[in-house]
Amino acid sequence: MSNFVEIRSSPAEIISIATGLSNRGADLVTAVSGICHEIEAQEREPKTFPSDQFTDPFVAQYKKVADATDGDGHPANEAVRLGAAYCGTKLTEIGDFVNKAMVNYEAGDQQGATEINQSAR
C-alpha cells in the first residue's frame, strides 16, 4: 500500500532549495573551521585570559564540561565549536536527503504517469 503525497511547488524548485541548503551547510562548516582555528590560536595566548578577579571565574565557566553534539562531555568552549560545525554538517545532510527524496519522487511520479497512460490505451 502506498501513501499519497502532494507537492504544491515543482520538484525542481524543491531540489533547488535543497541544493542551496547543502551548499550553505558546506559553507558554514568551512567558515566555522576557520573561525575555530582563530579562536584556538587566541586561547593559546597567555594575554587572552590573564589571571585576575574577572577572568578566573569566566575561564572556569568557559572550560566547564558540557555535553557536546558528539554525545561526549567537552569543555564548554569546545562544545560550542563542535556544535557550530555539527549544524553545518546536518544542514548539508538535510539538503542531500531532500534532493534524493525529490529525485525519487519525480522518478516515481513519471513512472506512475507512464503506467496510467499505457493502461488507458
GROMACS .gro file of C-alpha atoms in nm:
model
  121
    1MET     CA    1   0.000   0.000   0.000
    2SER     CA    2   0.132   0.345  -0.081
    3ASN     CA    3   0.068   0.687   0.065
    4PHE     CA    4  -0.041   0.984  -0.139
    5VAL     CA    5   0.199   1.278  -0.144
    6GLU     CA    6   0.103   1.619  -0.275
    7ILE     CA    7   0.381   1.858  -0.375
    8ARG     CA    8   0.247   2.212  -0.410
    9SER     CA    9   0.554   2.353  -0.581
   10SER     CA   10   0.763   2.195  -0.851
   11PRO     CA   11   1.012   1.922  -0.761
   12ALA     CA   12   1.274   2.126  -0.946
   13GLU     CA   13   1.211   2.420  -0.711
   14ILE     CA   14   1.241   2.197  -0.405
   15ILE     CA   15   1.560   2.041  -0.543
   16SER     CA   16   1.700   2.390  -0.599
   17ILE     CA   17   1.619   2.490  -0.240
   18ALA     CA   18   1.768   2.166  -0.106
   19THR     CA   19   2.084   2.222  -0.308
   20GLY     CA   20   2.104   2.569  -0.158
   21LEU     CA   21   2.073   2.419   0.192
   22SER     CA   22   2.352   2.173   0.118
   23ASN     CA   23   2.576   2.448  -0.014
   24ARG     CA   24   2.506   2.674   0.284
   25GLY     CA   25   2.583   2.386   0.518
   26ALA     CA   26   2.917   2.326   0.347
   27ASP     CA   27   2.989   2.700   0.362
   28LEU     CA   28   2.908   2.701   0.733
   29VAL     CA   29   3.143   2.409   0.801
   30THR     CA   30   3.422   2.588   0.615
   31ALA     CA   31   3.359   2.918   0.796
   32VAL     CA   32   3.336   2.752   1.137
   33SER     CA   33   3.659   2.564   1.075
   34GLY     CA   34   3.849   2.883   1.001
   35ILE     CA   35   3.696   3.070   1.292
   36CYS     CA   36   3.766   2.783   1.530
   37HIS     CA   37   4.133   2.784   1.434
   38GLU     CA   38   4.146   3.157   1.506
   39ILE     CA   39   3.975   3.112   1.843
   40GLU     CA   40   4.206   2.827   1.939
   41ALA     CA   41   4.509   3.039   1.849
   42GLN     CA   42   4.377   3.322   2.068
   43GLU     CA   43   4.310   3.083   2.356
   44ARG     CA   44   4.675   2.970   2.350
   45GLU     CA   45   4.790   3.329   2.403
   46PRO     CA   46   4.853   3.398   2.774
   47LYS     CA   47   4.734   3.759   2.732
   48THR     CA   48   4.386   3.646   2.621
   49PHE     CA   49   4.280   3.529   2.968
   50PRO     CA   50   4.521   3.687   3.217
   51SER     CA   51   4.453   3.563   3.567
   52ASP     CA   52   4.253   3.816   3.769
   53GLN     CA   53   3.927   3.851   3.959
   54PHE     CA   54   3.725   3.879   3.637
   55THR     CA   55   3.882   3.629   3.401
   56ASP     CA   56   3.932   3.345   3.650
   57PRO     CA   57   3.555   3.292   3.706
   58PHE     CA   58   3.492   3.338   3.334
   59VAL     CA   59   3.756   3.082   3.235
   60ALA     CA   60   3.611   2.837   3.487
   61GLN     CA   61   3.273   2.856   3.311
   62TYR     CA   62   3.433   2.873   2.966
   63LYS     CA   63   3.611   2.545   3.027
   64LYS     CA   64   3.342   2.376   3.238
   65VAL     CA   65   3.248   2.035   3.097
   66ALA     CA   66   2.933   2.043   2.884
   67ASP     CA   67   2.757   1.790   2.664
   68ALA     CA   68   2.854   1.826   2.301
   69THR     CA   69   2.690   1.718   1.978
   70ASP     CA   70   2.910   1.407   1.964
   71GLY     CA   71   2.744   1.285   2.286
   72ASP     CA   72   3.058   1.332   2.496
   73GLY     CA   73   3.149   1.589   2.758
   74HIS     CA   74   3.389   1.859   2.642
   75PRO     CA   75   3.496   2.193   2.782
   76ALA     CA   76   3.214   2.438   2.702
   77ASN     CA   77   3.428   2.637   2.458
   78GLU     CA   78   3.500   2.321   2.259
   79ALA     CA   79   3.138   2.201   2.283
   80VAL     CA   80   3.020   2.527   2.124
   81ARG     CA   81   3.269   2.490   1.839
   82LEU     CA   82   3.167   2.128   1.783
   83GLY     CA   83   2.801   2.233   1.782
   84ALA     CA   84   2.856   2.502   1.522
   85ALA     CA   85   3.031   2.260   1.286
   86TYR     CA   86   2.760   1.999   1.353
   87CYS     CA   87   2.492   2.247   1.240
   88GLY     CA   88   2.666   2.288   0.906
   89THR     CA   89   2.708   1.914   0.862
   90LYS     CA   90   2.343   1.848   0.944
   91LEU     CA   91   2.226   2.125   0.711
   92THR     CA   92   2.423   1.960   0.430
   93GLU     CA   93   2.276   1.620   0.516
   94ILE     CA   94   1.921   1.756   0.518
   95GLY     CA   95   1.971   1.920   0.179
   96ASP     CA   96   2.118   1.600   0.036
   97PHE     CA   97   1.832   1.392   0.179
   98VAL     CA   98   1.566   1.622   0.032
   99ASN     CA   99   1.745   1.621  -0.303
  100LYS     CA  100   1.744   1.241  -0.317
  101ALA     CA  101   1.385   1.222  -0.197
  102MET     CA  102   1.267   1.465  -0.464
  103VAL     CA  103   1.458   1.286  -0.740
  104ASN     CA  104   1.296   0.959  -0.628
  105TYR     CA  105   0.956   1.128  -0.605
  106GLU     CA  106   0.990   1.269  -0.954
  107ALA     CA  107   1.102   0.934  -1.096
  108GLY     CA  108   0.812   0.758  -0.925
  109ASP     CA  109   0.566   1.020  -1.043
  110GLN     CA  110   0.687   0.988  -1.402
  111GLN     CA  111   0.673   0.607  -1.382
  112GLY     CA  112   0.317   0.626  -1.246
  113ALA     CA  113   0.212   0.860  -1.526
  114THR     CA  114   0.365   0.625  -1.784
  115GLU     CA  115   0.177   0.329  -1.636
  116ILE     CA  116  -0.151   0.523  -1.634
  117ASN     CA  117  -0.103   0.625  -1.997
  118GLN     CA  118  -0.022   0.268  -2.101
  119SER     CA  119  -0.325   0.124  -1.922
  120ALA     CA  120  -0.553   0.386  -2.079
  121ARG     CA  121  -0.466   0.273  -2.430
   0.00000   0.00000   0.00000
